[in-house]
CSV table of C-alpha atoms in Angstrom, one decimal:
chain,number,residue,atom,x,y,z
A,1494,LEU,CA,-0.6,-13.7,31.9
A,1495,ALA,CA,-2.5,-16.7,33.0
A,1496,LYS,CA,-2.9,-15.1,36.5
A,1497,GLY,CA,-4.1,-12.0,34.8
A,1498,PHE,CA,-6.8,-13.7,33.0
A,1499,ALA,CA,-7.8,-16.0,36.0
A,1500,GLU,CA,-8.8,-12.9,37.9
A,1501,ASN,CA,-11.3,-12.0,35.1
A,1502,PRO,CA,-10.6,-8.3,35.3
A,1503,ASN,CA,-12.9,-5.7,33.6
A,1504,VAL,CA,-9.6,-4.1,32.3
A,1505,LEU,CA,-6.5,-5.8,31.2
A,1506,ILE,CA,-3.4,-3.7,30.4
A,1507,LEU,CA,-0.8,-5.6,28.5
A,1508,ASP,CA,2.8,-4.1,27.5
A,1509,GLU,CA,4.5,-6.2,24.9
A,1510,PRO,CA,2.9,-9.3,25.8
A,1511,THR,CA,4.1,-11.3,23.0
A,1512,ASN,CA,7.9,-10.6,23.9
A,1513,HIS,CA,9.5,-14.1,24.7
A,1514,LEU,CA,6.3,-16.1,23.8
A,1515,ASP,CA,6.7,-18.9,21.4
A,1516,GLU,CA,4.1,-19.8,19.1
A,1517,ILE,CA,1.9,-22.0,21.3
A,1518,SER,CA,1.8,-19.3,24.1
A,1519,THR,CA,1.2,-16.8,21.6
A,1520,GLY,CA,-1.9,-18.7,20.3
A,1521,PHE,CA,-2.8,-19.2,24.0
A,1522,LEU,CA,-2.8,-15.3,24.5
A,1523,ILE,CA,-4.8,-14.7,21.5
A,1524,LYS,CA,-7.3,-17.1,22.3
A,1525,GLN,CA,-7.9,-15.7,26.0
A,1526,ILE,CA,-8.1,-12.2,24.4
A,1527,LYS,CA,-10.9,-13.0,22.2
A,1528,ASN,CA,-12.7,-14.9,24.6
A,1529,MET,CA,-12.4,-12.2,27.4
A,1530,LYS,CA,-15.4,-10.1,27.8
A,1531,GLY,CA,-13.6,-7.1,29.3
A,1532,THR,CA,-11.6,-4.4,27.9
A,1533,VAL,CA,-7.7,-5.0,26.7
A,1534,ILE,CA,-5.5,-2.1,26.1
A,1535,VAL,CA,-2.4,-3.6,24.5
A,1536,VAL,CA,1.1,-2.0,23.5
A,1537,SER,CA,2.7,-4.0,21.0
A,1538,HIS,CA,5.1,-4.0,17.8
A,1539,ASP,CA,3.8,-7.4,16.9
A,1540,ARG,CA,1.9,-6.6,13.7
A,1541,TYR,CA,0.4,-10.1,13.3
A,1542,PHE,CA,-0.8,-10.2,16.9
A,1543,LEU,CA,-2.5,-6.9,16.4
A,1544,ASP,CA,-4.1,-7.8,13.2
A,1545,VAL,CA,-5.6,-10.8,15.0
A,1546,VAL,CA,-6.7,-9.2,18.4
A,1547,ALA,CA,-7.1,-5.5,17.8
A,1548,THR,CA,-10.7,-4.0,16.9
A,1549,LYS,CA,-9.5,-0.4,17.5
A,1550,ILE,CA,-6.1,1.3,17.1
A,1551,TRP,CA,-4.7,4.2,18.9
A,1552,SER,CA,-1.7,5.9,17.3
A,1553,ILE,CA,0.4,8.6,19.0
A,1554,GLU,CA,1.8,10.8,16.2
A,1555,ASP,CA,3.0,14.3,16.1
A,1556,LYS,CA,1.9,15.0,19.8
A,1557,LYS,CA,-1.7,13.7,18.9
A,1558,LEU,CA,-3.8,10.8,19.7
A,1559,ILE,CA,-5.3,9.2,16.3
A,1560,GLU,CA,-8.0,6.7,16.7
A,1561,HIS,CA,-9.1,4.2,14.1
A,1562,SER,CA,-11.6,1.4,14.2
A,1563,GLY,CA,-10.4,-1.8,13.0
A,1564,ASN,CA,-7.0,-3.9,13.3
A,1565,TYR,CA,-3.5,-2.8,12.2
A,1566,THR,CA,-3.4,-3.5,8.7
A,1567,SER,CA,-6.8,-1.3,8.1
A,1568,TYR,CA,-5.3,1.5,10.3
A,1569,MET,CA,-2.1,1.5,8.1
A,1570,LYS,CA,-4.0,1.5,4.9
A,1571,ALA,CA,-6.4,4.2,6.0
A,1572,ARG,CA,-3.3,6.2,7.2
A,1573,GLU,CA,-1.5,5.9,3.9
A,1574,LYS,CA,-4.7,7.2,2.2
A,1575,LYS,CA,-4.9,10.1,4.6
A,1576,ARG,CA,-1.1,10.7,4.0
A,1577,LYS,CA,-1.5,11.0,0.2
A,1578,SER,CA,-4.7,13.0,0.6
A,1579,GLN,CA,-3.1,15.5,2.7
A,1580,GLN,CA,0.0,16.0,0.6
A,1581,ARG,CA,-2.3,16.7,-2.5
A,1582,GLU,CA,-4.2,19.2,-0.6
A,1583,TYR,CA,-0.7,20.4,0.5
A,1584,GLU,CA,0.5,20.9,-2.9
A,1585,LYS,CA,-2.8,22.4,-4.0
A,1586,GLN,CA,-2.6,25.1,-1.3
A,1587,GLN,CA,1.0,25.9,-2.0
A,1588,LYS,CA,0.2,26.4,-5.6
A,1589,LYS,CA,-2.6,28.9,-4.5
A,1590,ILE,CA,-0.2,30.6,-2.0
A,1591,GLU,CA,2.2,31.0,-5.1
A,1592,GLN,CA,-0.5,32.3,-7.3
A,1593,VAL,CA,-1.4,35.1,-4.8
A,1594,GLU,CA,2.3,36.1,-3.8
A,1595,THR,CA,2.8,36.5,-7.6
A,1596,HIS,CA,-0.2,38.8,-7.9
A,1597,ILE,CA,0.8,40.6,-4.7
A,1598,LYS,CA,4.1,41.3,-6.3
A,1599,GLU,CA,2.6,42.6,-9.4
A,1600,LEU,CA,0.4,45.0,-7.8
A,1601,SER,CA,3.1,45.9,-5.4
A,1602,SER,CA,5.5,46.7,-8.6
A,1603,TRP,CA,2.7,48.8,-10.1
A,1604,SER,CA,2.1,50.6,-6.9
A,1605,GLN,CA,5.9,51.6,-6.8
A,1606,LYS,CA,5.7,52.8,-10.2
A,1607,ALA,CA,2.6,54.9,-9.6
A,1608,HIS,CA,4.2,56.4,-6.3
A,1609,ALA,CA,7.2,57.2,-8.6
A,1610,GLN,CA,5.1,58.9,-11.2
A,1611,SER,CA,3.1,60.8,-8.7
A,1612,THR,CA,6.3,62.7,-7.8
A,1613,LYS,CA,7.4,63.5,-11.0
A,1614,GLN,CA,4.5,64.6,-13.6
A,1615,GLU,CA,2.9,67.6,-12.2
A,1616,GLY,CA,-0.3,67.7,-14.4
A,1617,VAL,CA,-1.0,63.8,-13.3
A,1618,LYS,CA,0.2,63.8,-9.7
A,1619,GLU,CA,-3.2,63.4,-8.2
A,1620,PHE,CA,-4.2,60.5,-10.7
A,1621,TYR,CA,-0.9,58.5,-9.9
A,1622,ARG,CA,-1.5,59.0,-6.1
A,1623,VAL,CA,-4.7,57.7,-6.2
A,1624,LYS,CA,-3.7,54.8,-8.3
A,1625,ALA,CA,-0.9,54.0,-6.1
A,1626,LYS,CA,-3.2,54.3,-2.9
A,1627,ARG,CA,-5.8,52.0,-4.4
A,1628,MET,CA,-3.1,49.3,-5.4
A,1629,ASP,CA,-1.6,49.5,-1.8
A,1630,ALA,CA,-5.0,48.7,-0.5
A,1631,GLN,CA,-5.4,45.8,-3.0
A,1632,VAL,CA,-2.0,44.3,-1.8
A,1633,LYS,CA,-3.0,44.6,2.0
A,1634,SER,CA,-6.5,43.0,1.2
A,1635,LYS,CA,-5.0,40.2,-0.7
A,1636,ARG,CA,-2.3,39.3,1.9
A,1637,LYS,CA,-4.8,39.5,4.7
A,1638,ARG,CA,-7.4,37.4,3.0
A,1639,LEU,CA,-4.6,34.9,2.5
A,1640,GLU,CA,-3.5,35.0,6.2
A,1641,LYS,CA,-7.0,34.4,7.3
A,1642,GLU,CA,-7.5,31.5,4.7
A,1643,LEU,CA,-4.2,29.9,6.1
A,1644,GLU,CA,-4.9,30.6,9.7
A,1645,LYS,CA,-8.8,28.9,9.1
A,1646,ALA,CA,-7.6,25.7,7.1
A,1647,LYS,CA,-3.8,25.6,6.7
A,1648,VAL,CA,-2.8,22.2,5.6
A,1649,GLU,CA,0.7,21.0,6.7
A,1650,ARG,CA,3.2,19.4,4.7
A,1651,VAL,CA,3.4,15.6,5.2
A,1652,LYS,CA,6.5,14.5,7.3
A,1653,GLU,CA,8.7,12.1,5.8
A,1654,GLU,CA,8.7,8.5,7.1
A,1655,TYR,CA,11.8,7.4,8.9
A,1656,SER,CA,13.4,4.8,7.0
A,1657,VAL,CA,16.7,2.7,7.5
A,1658,GLU,CA,18.8,1.6,4.6
A,1659,PHE,CA,22.3,-0.3,5.0
A,1660,SER,CA,23.8,-2.8,2.9
A,1661,ILE,CA,25.9,-5.8,4.0
A,1662,GLN,CA,28.6,-7.0,2.1
A,1663,ALA,CA,30.4,-10.1,2.5
A,1664,ASN,CA,34.1,-9.8,3.5
A,1665,LYS,CA,35.3,-12.5,0.8
A,1666,LYS,CA,33.7,-14.5,-1.9
A,1667,VAL,CA,31.5,-17.5,-0.6
A,1668,GLY,CA,30.5,-20.6,-2.6
A,1669,LYS,CA,26.8,-21.4,-3.3
A,1670,ARG,CA,26.6,-23.6,-0.3
A,1671,PHE,CA,27.0,-21.6,2.6
A,1672,LEU,CA,26.7,-24.0,5.5
A,1673,GLU,CA,26.2,-27.9,5.6
A,1674,VAL,CA,25.6,-29.5,8.8
A,1675,LYS,CA,25.5,-33.6,9.3
A,1676,GLN,CA,24.4,-35.8,12.1
A,1677,LEU,CA,24.2,-32.7,14.6
A,1678,LYS,CA,23.4,-33.6,18.2
A,1679,LYS,CA,23.0,-31.5,21.3
A,1680,ASP,CA,22.0,-32.4,24.8
A,1681,PHE,CA,21.7,-30.1,27.8
A,1682,HIS,CA,22.1,-31.6,31.4
A,1683,GLY,CA,21.1,-34.9,30.1
A,1684,LYS,CA,18.1,-33.9,28.0
A,1685,VAL,CA,18.3,-34.1,24.3
A,1686,LEU,CA,17.5,-30.9,22.5
A,1687,PHE,CA,18.0,-32.2,19.1
A,1688,GLU,CA,19.7,-35.2,17.2
A,1689,ASN,CA,20.4,-36.3,13.7
A,1690,VAL,CA,20.0,-32.8,12.4
A,1691,ASN,CA,20.9,-32.5,8.8
A,1692,PHE,CA,20.8,-29.2,6.8
A,1693,THR,CA,22.1,-27.1,4.1
A,1694,ILE,CA,22.1,-23.3,3.8
A,1695,GLN,CA,22.6,-21.9,0.5
A,1696,HIS,CA,24.4,-18.6,0.2
A,1697,GLY,CA,21.6,-15.5,0.1
A,1698,GLU,CA,18.8,-17.7,1.9
A,1699,LYS,CA,17.0,-16.0,4.7
A,1700,VAL,CA,16.4,-18.8,7.1
A,1701,ALA,CA,14.0,-18.6,10.3
A,1702,ILE,CA,14.2,-20.9,13.3
A,1703,VAL,CA,11.1,-21.6,15.1
A,1704,GLY,CA,10.0,-23.9,17.9
A,1705,PRO,CA,8.7,-23.8,21.4
A,1706,ASN,CA,10.8,-22.2,24.2
A,1707,GLY,CA,13.1,-24.5,25.3
A,1708,SER,CA,13.6,-26.5,22.2
A,1709,GLY,CA,16.9,-25.3,21.5
A,1710,LYS,CA,16.6,-22.4,18.7
A,1711,THR,CA,19.1,-20.2,20.6
A,1712,THR,CA,21.3,-23.2,21.3
A,1713,LEU,CA,21.6,-23.8,17.5
A,1714,LEU,CA,22.4,-20.3,16.7
A,1715,LYS,CA,25.3,-20.4,19.0
A,1716,MET,CA,26.6,-23.7,17.3
A,1717,ILE,CA,26.6,-22.2,14.1
A,1718,MET,CA,28.6,-19.2,15.2
A,1719,GLY,CA,30.8,-21.5,16.8
A,1720,THR,CA,30.3,-20.2,20.4
A,1721,GLU,CA,28.6,-23.3,21.8
C-alpha cells in the first residue's frame, strides 16, 4: 500500500485493502486516500471504511450497476427508500391488473352467454351475434391495452433480501461468571506479549479484542480456547 501511494498514481485500485490491517494501519490508509489527488476505486466489505473514504458507490445488483453519489450509509438509506417505493408501485400495479382481469372475465362471460343466445332464439339471433362480437372486441382491446402498459412500464416485484438466522444454544447450563483470568502472562521468543492480565467474562457478554498487529490478539484467543 505504501509503495502504491508513493508512486502518486492517477488511479489506484484497491481490493479489500483493510483486510489484515490493524486500527493504526487502517487510519494511515484512510488518511492517504483522503490526501490523494487521483482517483481511487476500492472493493471492500468494511462499512466504516467505505463511509469515511467513499464519495460515490457502485453497486452491482440484478445484473446491473447502480451508481450513487455519497458514502455507503447514504447509499443504503437511498436503496431502502427506493425498494419501498418500488414495492408500493408493484402492489399498485398488481391491483390494477387484477381489476382489469376481473373486468375481462366479466366481458368474456357476457360474450359467451350472448354467443349461446344467438344460436337459440331465432328472432334475436342478429342482436346477440352483434352483442357477442362487440364484447369480444372489448376483451381483445382491454387485454392489448394492458399488455402495452406492462411492456412500457412494468414494475418488478422487490426481491427479498438474503438473511442468515441461527441460534446458538449452550450444551449445558453455565454460571453468570463464564470465564475468569488472573495474572496471565505470555511471551513469544523472548518478547513479552502481555503480562499481569486480569479479566472476567460474564455469560452473555460480547467481547471484542483489539490492538495493533503482533500485540497478541490471536494468541490470547488460543489461550482462552486452551490450544496455546
